[in-house]
PDB file of C-alpha atoms in Angstrom:
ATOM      1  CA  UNK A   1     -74.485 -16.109  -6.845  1.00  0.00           C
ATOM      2  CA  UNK A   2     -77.630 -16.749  -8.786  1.00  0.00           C
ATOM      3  CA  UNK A   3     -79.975 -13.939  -8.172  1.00  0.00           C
ATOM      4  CA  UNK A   4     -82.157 -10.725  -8.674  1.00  0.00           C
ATOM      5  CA  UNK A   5     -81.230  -7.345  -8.545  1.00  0.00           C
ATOM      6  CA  UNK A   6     -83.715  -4.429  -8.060  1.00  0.00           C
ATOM      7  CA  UNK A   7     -82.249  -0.841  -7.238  1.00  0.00           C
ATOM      8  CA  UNK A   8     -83.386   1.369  -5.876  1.00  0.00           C
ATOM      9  CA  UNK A   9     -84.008  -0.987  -2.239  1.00  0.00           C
ATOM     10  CA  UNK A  10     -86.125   2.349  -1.330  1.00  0.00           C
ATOM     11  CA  UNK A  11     -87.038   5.358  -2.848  1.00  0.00           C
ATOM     12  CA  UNK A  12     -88.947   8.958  -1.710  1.00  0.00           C
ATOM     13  CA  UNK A  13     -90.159  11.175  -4.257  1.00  0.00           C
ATOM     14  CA  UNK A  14     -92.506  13.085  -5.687  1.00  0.00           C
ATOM     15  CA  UNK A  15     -95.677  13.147  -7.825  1.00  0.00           C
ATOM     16  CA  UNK A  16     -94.637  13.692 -11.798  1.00  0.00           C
ATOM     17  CA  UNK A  17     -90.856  13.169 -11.136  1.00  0.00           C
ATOM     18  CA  UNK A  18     -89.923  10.916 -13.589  1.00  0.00           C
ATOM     19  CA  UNK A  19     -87.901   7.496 -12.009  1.00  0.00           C
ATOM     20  CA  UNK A  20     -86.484   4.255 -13.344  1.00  0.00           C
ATOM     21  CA  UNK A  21     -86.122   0.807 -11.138  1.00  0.00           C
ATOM     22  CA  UNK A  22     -83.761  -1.517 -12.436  1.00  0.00           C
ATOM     23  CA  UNK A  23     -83.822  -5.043 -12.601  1.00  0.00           C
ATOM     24  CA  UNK A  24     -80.912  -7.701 -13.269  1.00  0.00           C
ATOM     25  CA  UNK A  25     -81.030 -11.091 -13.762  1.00  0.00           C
ATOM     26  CA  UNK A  26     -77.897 -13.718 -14.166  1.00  0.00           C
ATOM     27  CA  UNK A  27     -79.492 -16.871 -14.955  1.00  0.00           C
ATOM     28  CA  UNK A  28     -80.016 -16.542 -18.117  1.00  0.00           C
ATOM     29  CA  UNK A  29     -84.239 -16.659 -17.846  1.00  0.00           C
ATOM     30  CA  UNK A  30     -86.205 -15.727 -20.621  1.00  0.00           C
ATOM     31  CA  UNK A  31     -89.147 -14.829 -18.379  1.00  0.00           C
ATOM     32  CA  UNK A  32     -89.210 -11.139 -16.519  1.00  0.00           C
ATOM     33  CA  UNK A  33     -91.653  -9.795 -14.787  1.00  0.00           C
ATOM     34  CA  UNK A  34     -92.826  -6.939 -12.548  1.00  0.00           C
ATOM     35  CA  UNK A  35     -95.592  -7.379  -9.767  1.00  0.00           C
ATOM     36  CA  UNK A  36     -96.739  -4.424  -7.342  1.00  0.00           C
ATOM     37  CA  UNK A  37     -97.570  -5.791  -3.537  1.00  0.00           C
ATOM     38  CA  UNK A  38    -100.391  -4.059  -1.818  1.00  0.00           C
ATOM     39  CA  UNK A  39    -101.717  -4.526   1.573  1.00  0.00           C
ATOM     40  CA  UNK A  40    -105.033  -6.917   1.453  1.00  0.00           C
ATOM     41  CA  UNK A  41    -104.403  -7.051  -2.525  1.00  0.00           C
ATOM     42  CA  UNK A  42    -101.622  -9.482  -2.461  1.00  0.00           C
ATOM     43  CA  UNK A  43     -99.041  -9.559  -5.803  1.00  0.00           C
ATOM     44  CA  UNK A  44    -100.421  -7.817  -9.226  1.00  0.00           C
ATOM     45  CA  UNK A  45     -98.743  -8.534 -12.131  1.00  0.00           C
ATOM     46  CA  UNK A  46     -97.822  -5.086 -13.872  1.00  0.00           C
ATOM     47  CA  UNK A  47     -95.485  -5.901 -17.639  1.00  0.00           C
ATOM     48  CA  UNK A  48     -94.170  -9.183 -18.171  1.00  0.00           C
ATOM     49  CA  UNK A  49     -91.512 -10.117 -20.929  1.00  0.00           C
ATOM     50  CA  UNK A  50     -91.359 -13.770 -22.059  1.00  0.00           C
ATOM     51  CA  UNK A  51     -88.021 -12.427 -24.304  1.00  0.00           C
ATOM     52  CA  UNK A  52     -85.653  -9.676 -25.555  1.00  0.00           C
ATOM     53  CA  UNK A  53     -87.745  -6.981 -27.430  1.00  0.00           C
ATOM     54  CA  UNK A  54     -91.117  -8.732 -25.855  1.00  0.00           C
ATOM     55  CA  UNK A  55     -93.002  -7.012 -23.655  1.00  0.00           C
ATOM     56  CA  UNK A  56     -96.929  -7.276 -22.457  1.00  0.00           C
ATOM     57  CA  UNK A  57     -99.434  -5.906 -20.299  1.00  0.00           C
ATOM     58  CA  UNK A  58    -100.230  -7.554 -16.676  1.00  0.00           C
ATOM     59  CA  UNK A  59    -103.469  -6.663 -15.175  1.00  0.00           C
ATOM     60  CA  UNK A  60    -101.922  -3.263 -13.845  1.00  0.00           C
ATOM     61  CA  UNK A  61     -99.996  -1.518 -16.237  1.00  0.00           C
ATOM     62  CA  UNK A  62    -101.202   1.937 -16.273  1.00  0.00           C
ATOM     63  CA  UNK A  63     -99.079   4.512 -15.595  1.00  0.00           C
ATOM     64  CA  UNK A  64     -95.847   2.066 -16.133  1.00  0.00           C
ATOM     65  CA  UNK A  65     -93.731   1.364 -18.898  1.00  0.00           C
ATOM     66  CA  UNK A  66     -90.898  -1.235 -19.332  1.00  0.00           C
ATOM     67  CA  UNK A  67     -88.132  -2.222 -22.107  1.00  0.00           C
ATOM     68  CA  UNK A  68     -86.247  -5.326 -22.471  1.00  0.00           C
ATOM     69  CA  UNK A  69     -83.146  -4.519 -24.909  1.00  0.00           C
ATOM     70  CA  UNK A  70     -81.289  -7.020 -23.290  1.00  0.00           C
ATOM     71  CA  UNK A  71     -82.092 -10.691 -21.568  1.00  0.00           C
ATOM     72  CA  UNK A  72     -80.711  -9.765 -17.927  1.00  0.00           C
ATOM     73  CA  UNK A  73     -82.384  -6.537 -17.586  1.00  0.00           C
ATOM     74  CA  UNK A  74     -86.091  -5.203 -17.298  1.00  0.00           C
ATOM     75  CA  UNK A  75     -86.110  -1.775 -15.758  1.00  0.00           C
ATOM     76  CA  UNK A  76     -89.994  -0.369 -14.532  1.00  0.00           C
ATOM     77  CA  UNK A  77     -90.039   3.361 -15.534  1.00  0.00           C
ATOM     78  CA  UNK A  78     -92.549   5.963 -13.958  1.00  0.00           C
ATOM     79  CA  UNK A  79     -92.965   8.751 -16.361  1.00  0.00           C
ATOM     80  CA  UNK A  80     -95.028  10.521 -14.210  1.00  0.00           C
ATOM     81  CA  UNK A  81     -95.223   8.963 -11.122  1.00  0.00           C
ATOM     82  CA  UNK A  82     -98.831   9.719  -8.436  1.00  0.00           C
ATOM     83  CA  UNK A  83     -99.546   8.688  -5.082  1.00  0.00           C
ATOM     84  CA  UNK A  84    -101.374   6.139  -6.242  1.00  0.00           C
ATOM     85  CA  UNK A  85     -98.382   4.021  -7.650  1.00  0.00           C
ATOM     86  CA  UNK A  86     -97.148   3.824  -3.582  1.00  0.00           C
ATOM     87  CA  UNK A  87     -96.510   0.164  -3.380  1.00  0.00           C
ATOM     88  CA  UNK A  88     -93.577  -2.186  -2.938  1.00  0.00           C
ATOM     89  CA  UNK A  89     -92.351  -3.303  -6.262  1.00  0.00           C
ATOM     90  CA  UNK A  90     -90.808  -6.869  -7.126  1.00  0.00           C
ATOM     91  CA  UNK A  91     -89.182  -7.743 -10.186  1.00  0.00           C
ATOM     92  CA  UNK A  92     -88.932 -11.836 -10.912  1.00  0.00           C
ATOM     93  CA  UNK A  93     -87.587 -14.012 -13.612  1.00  0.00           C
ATOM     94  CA  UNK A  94     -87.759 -17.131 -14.808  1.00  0.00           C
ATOM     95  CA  UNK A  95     -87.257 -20.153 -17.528  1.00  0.00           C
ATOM     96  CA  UNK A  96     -90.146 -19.963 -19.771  1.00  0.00           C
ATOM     97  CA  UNK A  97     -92.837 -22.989 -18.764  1.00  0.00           C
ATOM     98  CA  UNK A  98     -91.178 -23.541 -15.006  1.00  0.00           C
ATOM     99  CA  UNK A  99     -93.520 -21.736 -12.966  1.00  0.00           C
ATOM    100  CA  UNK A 100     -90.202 -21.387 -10.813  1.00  0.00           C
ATOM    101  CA  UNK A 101     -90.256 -17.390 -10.348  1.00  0.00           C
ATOM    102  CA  UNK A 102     -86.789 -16.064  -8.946  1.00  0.00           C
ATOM    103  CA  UNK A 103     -88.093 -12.464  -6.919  1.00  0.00           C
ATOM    104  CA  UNK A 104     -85.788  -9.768  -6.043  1.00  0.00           C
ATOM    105  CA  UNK A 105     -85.435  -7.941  -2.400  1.00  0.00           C
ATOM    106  CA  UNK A 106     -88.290  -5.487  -3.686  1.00  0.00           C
ATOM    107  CA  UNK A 107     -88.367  -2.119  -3.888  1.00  0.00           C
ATOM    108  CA  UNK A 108     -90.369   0.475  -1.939  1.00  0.00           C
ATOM    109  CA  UNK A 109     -91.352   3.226  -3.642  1.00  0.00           C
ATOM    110  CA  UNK A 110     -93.157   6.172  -1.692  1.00  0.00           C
ATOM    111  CA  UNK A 111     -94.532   8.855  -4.041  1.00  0.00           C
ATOM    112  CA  UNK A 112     -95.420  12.312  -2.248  1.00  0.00           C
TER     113      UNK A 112
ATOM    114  CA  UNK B   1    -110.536 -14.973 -16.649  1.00  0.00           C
ATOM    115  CA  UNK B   2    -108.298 -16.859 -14.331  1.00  0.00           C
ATOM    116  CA  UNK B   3    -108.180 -15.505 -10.459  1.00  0.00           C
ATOM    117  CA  UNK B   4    -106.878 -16.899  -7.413  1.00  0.00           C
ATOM    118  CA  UNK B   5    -108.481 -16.417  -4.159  1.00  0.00           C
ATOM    119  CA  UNK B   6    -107.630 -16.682  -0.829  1.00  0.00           C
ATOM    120  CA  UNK B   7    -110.241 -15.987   1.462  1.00  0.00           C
ATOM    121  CA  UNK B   8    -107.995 -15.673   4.957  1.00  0.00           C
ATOM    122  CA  UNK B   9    -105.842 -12.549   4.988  1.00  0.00           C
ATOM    123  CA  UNK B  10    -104.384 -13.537   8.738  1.00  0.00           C
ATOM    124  CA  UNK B  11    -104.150 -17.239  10.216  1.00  0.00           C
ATOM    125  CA  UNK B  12    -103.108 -17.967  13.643  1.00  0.00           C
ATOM    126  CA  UNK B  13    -102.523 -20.783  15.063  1.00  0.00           C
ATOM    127  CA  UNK B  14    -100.270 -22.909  18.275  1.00  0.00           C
ATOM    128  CA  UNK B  15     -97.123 -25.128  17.358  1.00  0.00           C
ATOM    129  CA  UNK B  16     -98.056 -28.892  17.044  1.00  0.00           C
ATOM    130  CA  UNK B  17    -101.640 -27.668  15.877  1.00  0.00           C
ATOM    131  CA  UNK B  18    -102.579 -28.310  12.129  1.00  0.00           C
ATOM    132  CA  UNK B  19    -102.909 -25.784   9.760  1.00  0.00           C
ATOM    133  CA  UNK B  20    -104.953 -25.711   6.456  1.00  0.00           C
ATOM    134  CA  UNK B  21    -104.206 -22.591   4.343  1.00  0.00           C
ATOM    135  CA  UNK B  22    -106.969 -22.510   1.596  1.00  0.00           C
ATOM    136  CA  UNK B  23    -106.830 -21.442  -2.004  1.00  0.00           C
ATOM    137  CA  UNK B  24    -109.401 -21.646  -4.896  1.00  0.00           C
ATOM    138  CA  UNK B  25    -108.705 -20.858  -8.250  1.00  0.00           C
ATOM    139  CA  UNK B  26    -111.226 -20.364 -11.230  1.00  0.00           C
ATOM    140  CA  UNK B  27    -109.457 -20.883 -14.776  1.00  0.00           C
ATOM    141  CA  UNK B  28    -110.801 -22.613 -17.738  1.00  0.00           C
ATOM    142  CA  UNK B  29    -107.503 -24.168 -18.817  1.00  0.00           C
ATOM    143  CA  UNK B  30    -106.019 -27.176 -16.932  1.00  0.00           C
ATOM    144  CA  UNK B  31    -104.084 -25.630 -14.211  1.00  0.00           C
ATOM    145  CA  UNK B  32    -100.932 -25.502 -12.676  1.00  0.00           C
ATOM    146  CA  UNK B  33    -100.582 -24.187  -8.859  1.00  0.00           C
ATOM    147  CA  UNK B  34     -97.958 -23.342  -6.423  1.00  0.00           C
ATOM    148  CA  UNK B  35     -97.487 -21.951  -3.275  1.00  0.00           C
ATOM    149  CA  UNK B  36     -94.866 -19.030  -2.542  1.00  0.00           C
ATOM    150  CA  UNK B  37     -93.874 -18.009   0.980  1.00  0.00           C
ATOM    151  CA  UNK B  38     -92.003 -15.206   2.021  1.00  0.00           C
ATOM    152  CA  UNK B  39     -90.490 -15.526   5.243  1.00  0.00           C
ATOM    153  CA  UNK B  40     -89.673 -12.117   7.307  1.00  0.00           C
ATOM    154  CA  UNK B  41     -86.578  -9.993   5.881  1.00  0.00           C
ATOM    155  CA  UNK B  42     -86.407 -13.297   3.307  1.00  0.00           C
ATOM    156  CA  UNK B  43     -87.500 -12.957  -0.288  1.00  0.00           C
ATOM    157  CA  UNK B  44     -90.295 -14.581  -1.998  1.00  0.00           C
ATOM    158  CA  UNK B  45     -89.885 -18.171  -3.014  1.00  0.00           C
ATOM    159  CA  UNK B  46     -90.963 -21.415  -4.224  1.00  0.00           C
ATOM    160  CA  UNK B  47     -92.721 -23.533  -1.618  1.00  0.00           C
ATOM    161  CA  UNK B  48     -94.105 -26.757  -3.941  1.00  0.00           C
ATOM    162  CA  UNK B  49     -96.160 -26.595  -6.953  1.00  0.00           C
ATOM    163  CA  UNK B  50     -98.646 -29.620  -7.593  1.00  0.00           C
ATOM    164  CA  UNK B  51     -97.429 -31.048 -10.299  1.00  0.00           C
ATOM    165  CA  UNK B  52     -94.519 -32.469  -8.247  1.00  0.00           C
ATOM    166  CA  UNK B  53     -96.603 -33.837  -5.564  1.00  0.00           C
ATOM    167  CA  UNK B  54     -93.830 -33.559  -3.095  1.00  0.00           C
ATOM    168  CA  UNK B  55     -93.598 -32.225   0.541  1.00  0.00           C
ATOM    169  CA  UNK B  56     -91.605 -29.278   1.188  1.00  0.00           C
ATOM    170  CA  UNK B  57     -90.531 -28.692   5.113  1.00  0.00           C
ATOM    171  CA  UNK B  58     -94.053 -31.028   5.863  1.00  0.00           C
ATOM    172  CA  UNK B  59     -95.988 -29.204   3.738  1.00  0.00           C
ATOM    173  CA  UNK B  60     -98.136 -30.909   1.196  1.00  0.00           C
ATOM    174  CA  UNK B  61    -101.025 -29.383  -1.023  1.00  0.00           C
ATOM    175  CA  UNK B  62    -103.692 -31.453  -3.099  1.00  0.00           C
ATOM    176  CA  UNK B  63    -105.247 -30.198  -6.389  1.00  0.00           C
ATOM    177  CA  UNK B  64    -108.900 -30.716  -6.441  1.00  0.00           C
ATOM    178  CA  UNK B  65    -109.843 -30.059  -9.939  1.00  0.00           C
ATOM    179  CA  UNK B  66    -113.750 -30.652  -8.862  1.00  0.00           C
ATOM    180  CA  UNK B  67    -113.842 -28.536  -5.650  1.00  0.00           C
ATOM    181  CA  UNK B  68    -111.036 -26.115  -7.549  1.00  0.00           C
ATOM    182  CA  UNK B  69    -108.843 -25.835  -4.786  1.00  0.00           C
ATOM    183  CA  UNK B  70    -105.195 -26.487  -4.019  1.00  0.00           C
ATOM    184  CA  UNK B  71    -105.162 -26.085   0.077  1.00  0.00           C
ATOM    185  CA  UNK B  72    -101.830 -26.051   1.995  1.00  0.00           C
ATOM    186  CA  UNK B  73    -101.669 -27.998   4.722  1.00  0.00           C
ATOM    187  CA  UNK B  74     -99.090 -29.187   7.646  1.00  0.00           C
ATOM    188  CA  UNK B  75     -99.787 -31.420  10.440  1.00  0.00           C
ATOM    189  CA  UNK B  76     -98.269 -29.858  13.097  1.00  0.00           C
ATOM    190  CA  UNK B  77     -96.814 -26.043  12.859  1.00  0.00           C
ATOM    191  CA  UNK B  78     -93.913 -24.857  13.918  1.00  0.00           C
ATOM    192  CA  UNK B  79     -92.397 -21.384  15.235  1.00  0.00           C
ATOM    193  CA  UNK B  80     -90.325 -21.224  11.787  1.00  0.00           C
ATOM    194  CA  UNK B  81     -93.327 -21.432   9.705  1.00  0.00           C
ATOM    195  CA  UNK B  82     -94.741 -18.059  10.750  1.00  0.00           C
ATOM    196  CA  UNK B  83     -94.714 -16.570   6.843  1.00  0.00           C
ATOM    197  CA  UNK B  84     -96.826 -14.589   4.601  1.00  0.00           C
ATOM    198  CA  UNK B  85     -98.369 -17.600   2.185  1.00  0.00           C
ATOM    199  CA  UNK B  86     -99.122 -16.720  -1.512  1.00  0.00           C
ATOM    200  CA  UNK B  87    -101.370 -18.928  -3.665  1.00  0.00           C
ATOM    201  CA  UNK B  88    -100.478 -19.040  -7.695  1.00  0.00           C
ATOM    202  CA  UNK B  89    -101.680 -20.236 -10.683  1.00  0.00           C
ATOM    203  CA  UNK B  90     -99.959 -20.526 -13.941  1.00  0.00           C
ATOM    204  CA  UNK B  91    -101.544 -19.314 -17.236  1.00  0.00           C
ATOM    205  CA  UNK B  92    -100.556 -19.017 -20.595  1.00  0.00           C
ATOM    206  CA  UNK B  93     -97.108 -17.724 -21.497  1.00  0.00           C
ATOM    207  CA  UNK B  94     -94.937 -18.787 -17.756  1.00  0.00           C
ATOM    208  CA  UNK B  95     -97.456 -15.632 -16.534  1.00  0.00           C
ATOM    209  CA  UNK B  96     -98.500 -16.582 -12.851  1.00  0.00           C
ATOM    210  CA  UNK B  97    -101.995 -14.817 -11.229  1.00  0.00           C
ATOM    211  CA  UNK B  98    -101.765 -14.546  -7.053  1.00  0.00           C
ATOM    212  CA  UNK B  99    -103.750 -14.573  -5.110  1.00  0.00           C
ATOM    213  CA  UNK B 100    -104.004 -12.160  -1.811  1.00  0.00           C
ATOM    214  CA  UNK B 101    -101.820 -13.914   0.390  1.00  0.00           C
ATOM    215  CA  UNK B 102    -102.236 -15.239   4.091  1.00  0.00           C
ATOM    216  CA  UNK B 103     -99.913 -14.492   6.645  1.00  0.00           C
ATOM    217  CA  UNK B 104     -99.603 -17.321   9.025  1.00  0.00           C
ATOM    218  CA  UNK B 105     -98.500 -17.044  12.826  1.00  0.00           C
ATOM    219  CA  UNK B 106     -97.600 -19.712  14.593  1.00  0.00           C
ATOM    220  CA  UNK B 107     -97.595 -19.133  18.505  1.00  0.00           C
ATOM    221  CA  UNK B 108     -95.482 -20.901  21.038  1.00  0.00           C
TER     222      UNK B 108
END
């Protein structure tokens, strides 16, 4: 099945404990992205990769980092996570020039 | 800079009623919109972008480059279409800008 993959679904922990969320892709899209969903904020673009070894900023990307080594996967790494990065996380991918974005379950991440 | 705004966070509304969900967009490039909906416990998906001018489960949405806006709209709700409603537009490089979202309830 064609899809998305984010993991952790839901994760607890605390502030400077480094984490990783991994994303996985299987269609083949050039296009990854990460977007952060926030109550009365709607969906903020965080990285974005339009290949492998290209990575940008969004509008939020402080305090996140990402790596693309390979097409399928984009992980979102916290170095030093704060309470402030709370949020529900979803990673999406596409063909380049679709506009079609394919969104994973999401993942909520709760930073103490 | 390109935004997306969508000035109703919550929409309510009775099945059979119309229902207008509004977005404006301010970008200096010709533009390319879409609507996402997320459906409860359902992920976040294509809806219809304008460039296809088609209707998607009776919902149609007209770009009006003058008034910049690309409002959703269906003629009569229904129970299934209770949804949280993202407006986006496309920029350079596939990246897409949201807007805030409107969640949509549609009461029996």
């Amino acid at each position: 099945e064609a899809q998305v993959t984010q993991n952790p679904r839901y994760l607890i922990t605390v502030t400077g404990k480094k984490l990783t969320v991994t994303c996985s892709q299987n269609m083949n899209h050039e296009y990854m992205s990460w977007y952060r969903q926030d109550p009365g904020l709607g969906l903020r673009q965080i990285y974005y990769s339009m290949n492998v070894e290209v990575t940008d900023k969004g509008d939020v990307p402080e305090g996140y980092k990402v790596s693309r080594k390979e097409k399928r996967n984009f992980p979102l790494i916290l170095e030093s996570p704060s309470p402030n990065q709370t949020s529900l996380y979803f990673c999406a991918s596409s063909f380049l020039a679709t506009g079609e974005l394919f969104f994973g379950e999401g993942s909520r991440l709760t930073v103490l | 800079a390109q935004r997306v705004t969508q000035p109703e966070k919550l929409l309510s509304v009775f099945k059979g009623a119309p229902v207008e969900l509004k977005c404006n967009y301010s970008y200096s490039g010709s533009p390319e919109l879409f609507w996402y909906v997320q459906y409860s416990r359902q992920r976040l998906q294509l809806l219809l972008r304008h460039i296809s001018r088609e209707s998607i489960k009776g919902f149609t949405a007209d770009l009006n480059k003058g008034e910049t806006s690309f409002h959703l709209k269906k003629p009569f709700a229904q129970e299934e279409d209770s949804a949280m409603y993202y407006c986006a537009l496309e920029t350079s490089g596939s990246r897409l800008t949201f807007g805030e979202g409107t969640q949509l309830t549609v009461n029996p």
